[in-house]
Amino acid sequence: MAAAAEQKSSPLSKSVFTELYTSGISVACANTATNPLDVVKVRLQLARNQLATGQKPPGMVATGLGVIKNEGVLALWSGLGPSLARGIFFGGARLGLYTPIKFLICGDNAKPSFEMKVLSGSLSGGLAAAVTSPIELIKTRLQAAGKDPNAQKSSMGVIRAVVAADGVAGLWKGAMPGLIRSAILTAAQCATYDEVKRVVRQTTGWGDGVSLHLSSSMIAGLVTTTITNPIDVIKTRMFVGGKTYSGPIACAAHVMKSDGLIGFMKGWSASYARLGPHTVIMFLTAERLRKYAGLQSL
């Protein structure tokens, strides 16, 4: 009986590591491909603070061209090192823990409800963000630096500056909105992809292939961007603003006062331009790697 129990638990314990590394590689690939759009998104969200009152911030294309003109093409890959580290560790945990957590909550043979998928995504996303928030802070500050002579240009430079100003705890500045965003992002992304794929498969009769994965991931990217953009705006301002805001609520109040509700959608087009392709690349790569690794489809 003990042997039977060991045999039953073995597949899950052995698959967790495979889940983590296949997910980490998938997210790292997506991060590399979409890093330029991530830089543009950060610059757009910070544009209002860098312009004179009443001056209209540039659009996504103009912002990207401005970065290339003023800083060179490689500036579009600012923060790529932390982004890859974050993709491997944060992305690996965020996506890689989704299926094991769903298994623990629902059991091996159960058909999880949409609510259980949302809960699984929230837990995996929250856990991943709590551990890797300092990497996100470093990446965001490097991407926002531009040609500011006072800004740090390396990961270690950012770490030293943050610790000197705020102590070690400063590396977790903005961690709460980041944690909330990660929980919501993973819930929206994974649960939507999981559920849409089920519905599309039933409706069209498609097998588990590229057409199913592509259509499901495109819808998941649209839903995820709309849901997470307000939190992303707050998180970015807190990461870059340091002690300017006492907390996420104060930051949200400032956005509401200065920009109104539309301020929470600042950079939406850039966010979707990144998160849409990012979601597609991530899930298509993950599904292919899972197949090679002998894991079930997401």
GROMACS .gro file of C-alpha atoms in nm:
model
  298
    1MET     CA    1   0.000   0.000   0.000
    2ALA     CA    2   0.289   0.235   0.084
    3ALA     CA    3   0.448   0.150  -0.250
    4ALA     CA    4   0.122   0.233  -0.425
    5ALA     CA    5   0.102   0.567  -0.246
    6GLU     CA    6   0.464   0.643  -0.339
    7GLN     CA    7   0.396   0.553  -0.700
    8LYS     CA    8   0.091   0.778  -0.706
    9SER     CA    9   0.271   1.082  -0.564
   10SER     CA   10   0.589   1.032  -0.764
   11PRO     CA   11   0.465   1.177  -1.097
   12LEU     CA   12   0.368   1.507  -0.933
   13SER     CA   13   0.691   1.546  -0.737
   14LYS     CA   14   0.901   1.458  -1.041
   15SER     CA   15   0.703   1.685  -1.272
   16VAL     CA   16   0.728   2.001  -1.058
   17PHE     CA   17   1.091   2.063  -1.156
   18THR     CA   18   1.004   2.000  -1.521
   19GLU     CA   19   0.709   2.240  -1.491
   20LEU     CA   20   0.940   2.508  -1.349
   21TYR     CA   21   1.222   2.484  -1.602
   22THR     CA   22   0.999   2.454  -1.910
   23SER     CA   23   0.796   2.751  -1.790
   24GLY     CA   24   1.109   2.953  -1.711
   25ILE     CA   25   1.252   2.897  -2.059
   26SER     CA   26   0.918   2.987  -2.218
   27VAL     CA   27   0.886   3.315  -2.030
   28ALA     CA   28   1.253   3.403  -2.091
   29CYS     CA   29   1.203   3.358  -2.466
   30ALA     CA   30   0.893   3.576  -2.457
   31ASN     CA   31   1.072   3.841  -2.248
   32THR     CA   32   1.361   3.862  -2.494
   33ALA     CA   33   1.131   3.904  -2.793
   34THR     CA   34   0.913   4.171  -2.631
   35ASN     CA   35   1.167   4.366  -2.420
   36PRO     CA   36   1.162   4.667  -2.660
   37LEU     CA   37   0.787   4.697  -2.611
   38ASP     CA   38   0.833   4.670  -2.236
   39VAL     CA   39   1.079   4.963  -2.246
   40VAL     CA   40   0.831   5.170  -2.450
   41LYS     CA   41   0.552   5.084  -2.207
   42VAL     CA   42   0.756   5.201  -1.907
   43ARG     CA   43   0.855   5.524  -2.084
   44LEU     CA   44   0.492   5.595  -2.177
   45GLN     CA   45   0.372   5.544  -1.822
   46LEU     CA   46   0.637   5.786  -1.694
   47ALA     CA   47   0.597   6.039  -1.976
   48ARG     CA   48   0.361   6.268  -1.790
   49ASN     CA   49   0.617   6.327  -1.515
   50GLN     CA   50   0.881   6.421  -1.773
   51LEU     CA   51   0.674   6.673  -1.970
   52ALA     CA   52   0.567   7.030  -1.901
   53THR     CA   53   0.211   7.092  -1.785
   54GLY     CA   54  -0.037   7.072  -2.070
   55GLN     CA   55   0.210   6.909  -2.306
   56LYS     CA   56   0.079   6.593  -2.470
   57PRO     CA   57   0.296   6.283  -2.426
   58PRO     CA   58   0.409   6.105  -2.745
   59GLY     CA   59   0.249   5.785  -2.866
   60MET     CA   60   0.393   5.436  -2.864
   61VAL     CA   61   0.567   5.455  -3.203
   62ALA     CA   62   0.705   5.804  -3.138
   63THR     CA   63   0.833   5.694  -2.798
   64GLY     CA   64   1.010   5.393  -2.947
   65LEU     CA   65   1.165   5.601  -3.226
   66GLY     CA   66   1.273   5.859  -2.968
   67VAL     CA   67   1.453   5.594  -2.767
   68ILE     CA   68   1.637   5.472  -3.079
   69LYS     CA   69   1.728   5.827  -3.187
   70ASN     CA   70   1.850   5.947  -2.849
   71GLU     CA   71   1.996   5.630  -2.699
   72GLY     CA   72   2.049   5.383  -2.981
   73VAL     CA   73   1.878   5.057  -3.076
   74LEU     CA   74   2.031   4.862  -2.789
   75ALA     CA   75   1.848   5.087  -2.543
   76LEU     CA   76   1.531   4.899  -2.639
   77TRP     CA   77   1.684   4.601  -2.460
   78SER     CA   78   1.760   4.797  -2.143
   79GLY     CA   79   1.708   4.579  -1.840
   80LEU     CA   80   1.725   4.256  -2.044
   81GLY     CA   81   1.955   4.088  -1.790
   82PRO     CA   82   1.713   4.133  -1.498
   83SER     CA   83   1.427   4.058  -1.737
   84LEU     CA   84   1.578   3.720  -1.827
   85ALA     CA   85   1.650   3.644  -1.461
   86ARG     CA   86   1.296   3.742  -1.376
   87GLY     CA   87   1.160   3.532  -1.663
   88ILE     CA   88   1.347   3.222  -1.554
   89PHE     CA   89   1.276   3.250  -1.182
   90PHE     CA   90   0.956   3.454  -1.155
   91GLY     CA   91   0.804   3.335  -1.481
   92GLY     CA   92   0.910   2.980  -1.412
   93ALA     CA   93   0.741   2.985  -1.072
   94ARG     CA   94   0.437   3.184  -1.186
   95LEU     CA   95   0.351   2.958  -1.478
   96GLY     CA   96   0.523   2.644  -1.353
   97LEU     CA   97   0.336   2.625  -1.022
   98TYR     CA   98  -0.007   2.676  -1.182
   99THR     CA   99  -0.064   2.312  -1.279
  100PRO     CA  100   0.079   2.158  -0.956
  101ILE     CA  101  -0.130   2.396  -0.741
  102LYS     CA  102  -0.438   2.319  -0.949
  103PHE     CA  103  -0.363   1.948  -0.897
  104LEU     CA  104  -0.330   1.993  -0.519
  105ILE     CA  105  -0.655   2.191  -0.498
  106CYS     CA  106  -0.868   1.984  -0.734
  107GLY     CA  107  -0.708   1.640  -0.741
  108ASP     CA  108  -0.570   1.445  -1.035
  109ASN     CA  109  -0.893   1.332  -1.198
  110ALA     CA  110  -1.121   1.624  -1.115
  111LYS     CA  111  -1.239   1.871  -1.378
  112PRO     CA  112  -1.153   2.206  -1.216
  113SER     CA  113  -1.407   2.485  -1.233
  114PHE     CA  114  -1.313   2.827  -1.366
  115GLU     CA  115  -1.309   2.956  -1.007
  116MET     CA  116  -1.055   2.690  -0.909
  117LYS     CA  117  -0.839   2.785  -1.207
  118VAL     CA  118  -0.850   3.150  -1.097
  119LEU     CA  119  -0.753   3.052  -0.742
  120SER     CA  120  -0.464   2.837  -0.867
  121GLY     CA  121  -0.335   3.121  -1.083
  122SER     CA  122  -0.366   3.372  -0.800
  123LEU     CA  123  -0.166   3.155  -0.560
  124SER     CA  124   0.112   3.072  -0.807
  125GLY     CA  125   0.142   3.434  -0.919
  126GLY     CA  126   0.144   3.575  -0.567
  127LEU     CA  127   0.409   3.332  -0.444
  128ALA     CA  128   0.634   3.402  -0.741
  129ALA     CA  129   0.609   3.781  -0.705
  130ALA     CA  130   0.683   3.782  -0.333
  131VAL     CA  131   1.019   3.615  -0.395
  132THR     CA  132   1.131   3.797  -0.710
  133SER     CA  133   1.007   4.156  -0.656
  134PRO     CA  134   1.363   4.300  -0.624
  135ILE     CA  135   1.445   4.176  -0.975
  136GLU     CA  136   1.139   4.357  -1.112
  137LEU     CA  137   1.240   4.678  -0.933
  138ILE     CA  138   1.591   4.664  -1.083
  139LYS     CA  139   1.456   4.595  -1.433
  140THR     CA  140   1.206   4.882  -1.417
  141ARG     CA  141   1.462   5.137  -1.295
  142LEU     CA  142   1.709   5.039  -1.567
  143GLN     CA  143   1.441   5.072  -1.834
  144ALA     CA  144   1.329   5.411  -1.702
  145ALA     CA  145   1.683   5.552  -1.674
  146GLY     CA  146   1.721   5.684  -2.029
  147LYS     CA  147   1.998   5.947  -2.044
  148ASP     CA  148   1.942   6.071  -1.690
  149PRO     CA  149   2.300   6.134  -1.566
  150ASN     CA  150   2.194   6.062  -1.208
  151ALA     CA  151   2.031   5.727  -1.289
  152GLN     CA  152   2.214   5.400  -1.229
  153LYS     CA  153   2.307   5.208  -1.544
  154SER     CA  154   2.377   4.862  -1.400
  155SER     CA  155   2.193   4.612  -1.183
  156MET     CA  156   2.450   4.637  -0.903
  157GLY     CA  157   2.438   5.016  -0.924
  158VAL     CA  158   2.061   5.011  -0.875
  159ILE     CA  159   2.092   4.770  -0.581
  160ARG     CA  160   2.355   4.987  -0.409
  161ALA     CA  161   2.152   5.305  -0.463
  162VAL     CA  162   1.830   5.151  -0.331
  163VAL     CA  163   1.995   4.995  -0.025
  164ALA     CA  164   2.178   5.322   0.052
  165ALA     CA  165   1.855   5.523   0.032
  166ASP     CA  166   1.598   5.285   0.180
  167GLY     CA  167   1.786   4.990   0.327
  168VAL     CA  168   1.748   4.629   0.215
  169ALA     CA  169   1.371   4.656   0.258
  170GLY     CA  170   1.376   4.915  -0.020
  171LEU     CA  171   1.438   4.634  -0.268
  172TRP     CA  172   1.078   4.532  -0.198
  173LYS     CA  173   0.946   4.885  -0.259
  174GLY     CA  174   0.631   4.842  -0.462
  175ALA     CA  175   0.619   4.472  -0.380
  176MET     CA  176   0.255   4.479  -0.272
  177PRO     CA  177   0.112   4.618  -0.598
  178GLY     CA  178   0.356   4.388  -0.779
  179LEU     CA  179   0.231   4.089  -0.580
  180ILE     CA  180  -0.132   4.184  -0.641
  181ARG     CA  181  -0.060   4.238  -1.009
  182SER     CA  182   0.117   3.904  -1.038
  183ALA     CA  183  -0.169   3.721  -0.868
  184ILE     CA  184  -0.424   3.891  -1.095
  185LEU     CA  185  -0.201   3.855  -1.403
  186THR     CA  186  -0.147   3.483  -1.353
  187ALA     CA  187  -0.511   3.422  -1.266
  188ALA     CA  188  -0.626   3.614  -1.575
  189GLN     CA  189  -0.361   3.473  -1.806
  190CYS     CA  190  -0.357   3.107  -1.707
  191ALA     CA  191  -0.722   3.068  -1.612
  192THR     CA  192  -0.841   3.250  -1.926
  193TYR     CA  193  -0.609   3.049  -2.150
  194ASP     CA  194  -0.710   2.725  -1.978
  195GLU     CA  195  -1.083   2.799  -2.000
  196VAL     CA  196  -1.083   2.951  -2.350
  197LYS     CA  197  -0.887   2.654  -2.481
  198ARG     CA  198  -1.148   2.418  -2.334
  199VAL     CA  199  -1.435   2.615  -2.492
  200VAL     CA  200  -1.263   2.651  -2.831
  201ARG     CA  201  -1.181   2.281  -2.838
  202GLN     CA  202  -1.543   2.190  -2.765
  203THR     CA  203  -1.679   2.443  -3.015
  204THR     CA  204  -1.446   2.380  -3.308
  205GLY     CA  205  -1.336   2.023  -3.248
  206TRP     CA  206  -0.974   2.130  -3.292
  207GLY     CA  207  -0.706   1.902  -3.156
  208ASP     CA  208  -0.435   2.014  -2.917
  209GLY     CA  209  -0.224   2.201  -3.172
  210VAL     CA  210  -0.098   2.542  -3.284
  211SER     CA  211  -0.439   2.676  -3.396
  212LEU     CA  212  -0.593   2.602  -3.058
  213HIS     CA  213  -0.296   2.739  -2.864
  214LEU     CA  214  -0.268   3.054  -3.080
  215SER     CA  215  -0.634   3.154  -3.064
  216SER     CA  216  -0.658   3.085  -2.690
  217SER     CA  217  -0.341   3.277  -2.607
  218MET     CA  218  -0.447   3.580  -2.814
  219ILE     CA  219  -0.772   3.609  -2.619
  220ALA     CA  220  -0.589   3.555  -2.291
  221GLY     CA  221  -0.348   3.838  -2.377
  222LEU     CA  222  -0.631   4.084  -2.443
  223VAL     CA  223  -0.813   3.999  -2.120
  224THR     CA  224  -0.495   4.006  -1.914
  225THR     CA  225  -0.380   4.346  -2.041
  226THR     CA  226  -0.710   4.517  -1.962
  227ILE     CA  227  -0.731   4.371  -1.613
  228THR     CA  228  -0.371   4.437  -1.507
  229ASN     CA  229  -0.295   4.777  -1.663
  230PRO     CA  230  -0.416   4.989  -1.365
  231ILE     CA  231  -0.199   4.792  -1.124
  232ASP     CA  232   0.092   4.811  -1.367
  233VAL     CA  233   0.071   5.191  -1.374
  234ILE     CA  234   0.078   5.209  -0.993
  235LYS     CA  235   0.361   4.956  -0.965
  236THR     CA  236   0.579   5.137  -1.218
  237ARG     CA  237   0.534   5.476  -1.051
  238MET     CA  238   0.617   5.331  -0.710
  239PHE     CA  239   0.927   5.150  -0.839
  240VAL     CA  240   1.064   5.466  -0.998
  241GLY     CA  241   0.928   5.720  -0.749
  242GLY     CA  242   1.102   5.574  -0.444
  243LYS     CA  243   0.972   5.761  -0.136
  244THR     CA  244   0.741   5.987  -0.340
  245TYR     CA  245   0.440   5.771  -0.250
  246SER     CA  246   0.367   5.630   0.094
  247GLY     CA  247   0.194   5.326  -0.052
  248PRO     CA  248  -0.014   5.190  -0.342
  249ILE     CA  249  -0.333   5.362  -0.224
  250ALA     CA  250  -0.157   5.701  -0.210
  251CYS     CA  251  -0.011   5.637  -0.554
  252ALA     CA  252  -0.352   5.541  -0.694
  253ALA     CA  253  -0.505   5.855  -0.541
  254HIS     CA  254  -0.235   6.067  -0.707
  255VAL     CA  255  -0.303   5.905  -1.046
  256MET     CA  256  -0.676   5.965  -1.004
  257LYS     CA  257  -0.625   6.328  -0.903
  258SER     CA  258  -0.376   6.414  -1.176
  259ASP     CA  259  -0.505   6.204  -1.467
  260GLY     CA  260  -0.852   6.076  -1.377
  261LEU     CA  261  -0.968   5.721  -1.447
  262ILE     CA  262  -0.806   5.727  -1.790
  263GLY     CA  263  -0.470   5.758  -1.615
  264PHE     CA  264  -0.498   5.396  -1.504
  265MET     CA  265  -0.508   5.294  -1.871
  266LYS     CA  266  -0.197   5.496  -1.959
  267GLY     CA  267   0.026   5.288  -2.182
  268TRP     CA  268  -0.250   5.032  -2.253
  269SER     CA  269  -0.166   5.006  -2.623
  270ALA     CA  270   0.202   4.955  -2.544
  271SER     CA  271   0.108   4.707  -2.272
  272TYR     CA  272  -0.106   4.505  -2.511
  273ALA     CA  273   0.151   4.536  -2.789
  274ARG     CA  274   0.390   4.365  -2.547
  275LEU     CA  275   0.162   4.142  -2.340
  276GLY     CA  276  -0.037   4.016  -2.640
  277PRO     CA  277   0.267   3.878  -2.828
  278HIS     CA  278   0.431   3.787  -2.496
  279THR     CA  279   0.134   3.571  -2.399
  280VAL     CA  280   0.125   3.406  -2.742
  281ILE     CA  281   0.501   3.334  -2.747
  282MET     CA  282   0.498   3.215  -2.387
  283PHE     CA  283   0.210   2.968  -2.427
  284LEU     CA  284   0.316   2.841  -2.771
  285THR     CA  285   0.670   2.780  -2.645
  286ALA     CA  286   0.547   2.630  -2.319
  287GLU     CA  287   0.310   2.389  -2.494
  288ARG     CA  288   0.587   2.272  -2.728
  289LEU     CA  289   0.839   2.227  -2.445
  290ARG     CA  290   0.580   2.046  -2.233
  291LYS     CA  291   0.519   1.803  -2.516
  292TYR     CA  292   0.891   1.733  -2.552
  293ALA     CA  293   0.926   1.696  -2.173
  294GLY     CA  294   0.637   1.450  -2.150
  295LEU     CA  295   0.402   1.684  -1.960
  296GLN     CA  296   0.033   1.718  -2.027
  297SER     CA  297  -0.091   2.024  -2.216
  298LEU     CA  298  -0.177   2.324  -2.001
   0.00000   0.00000   0.00000
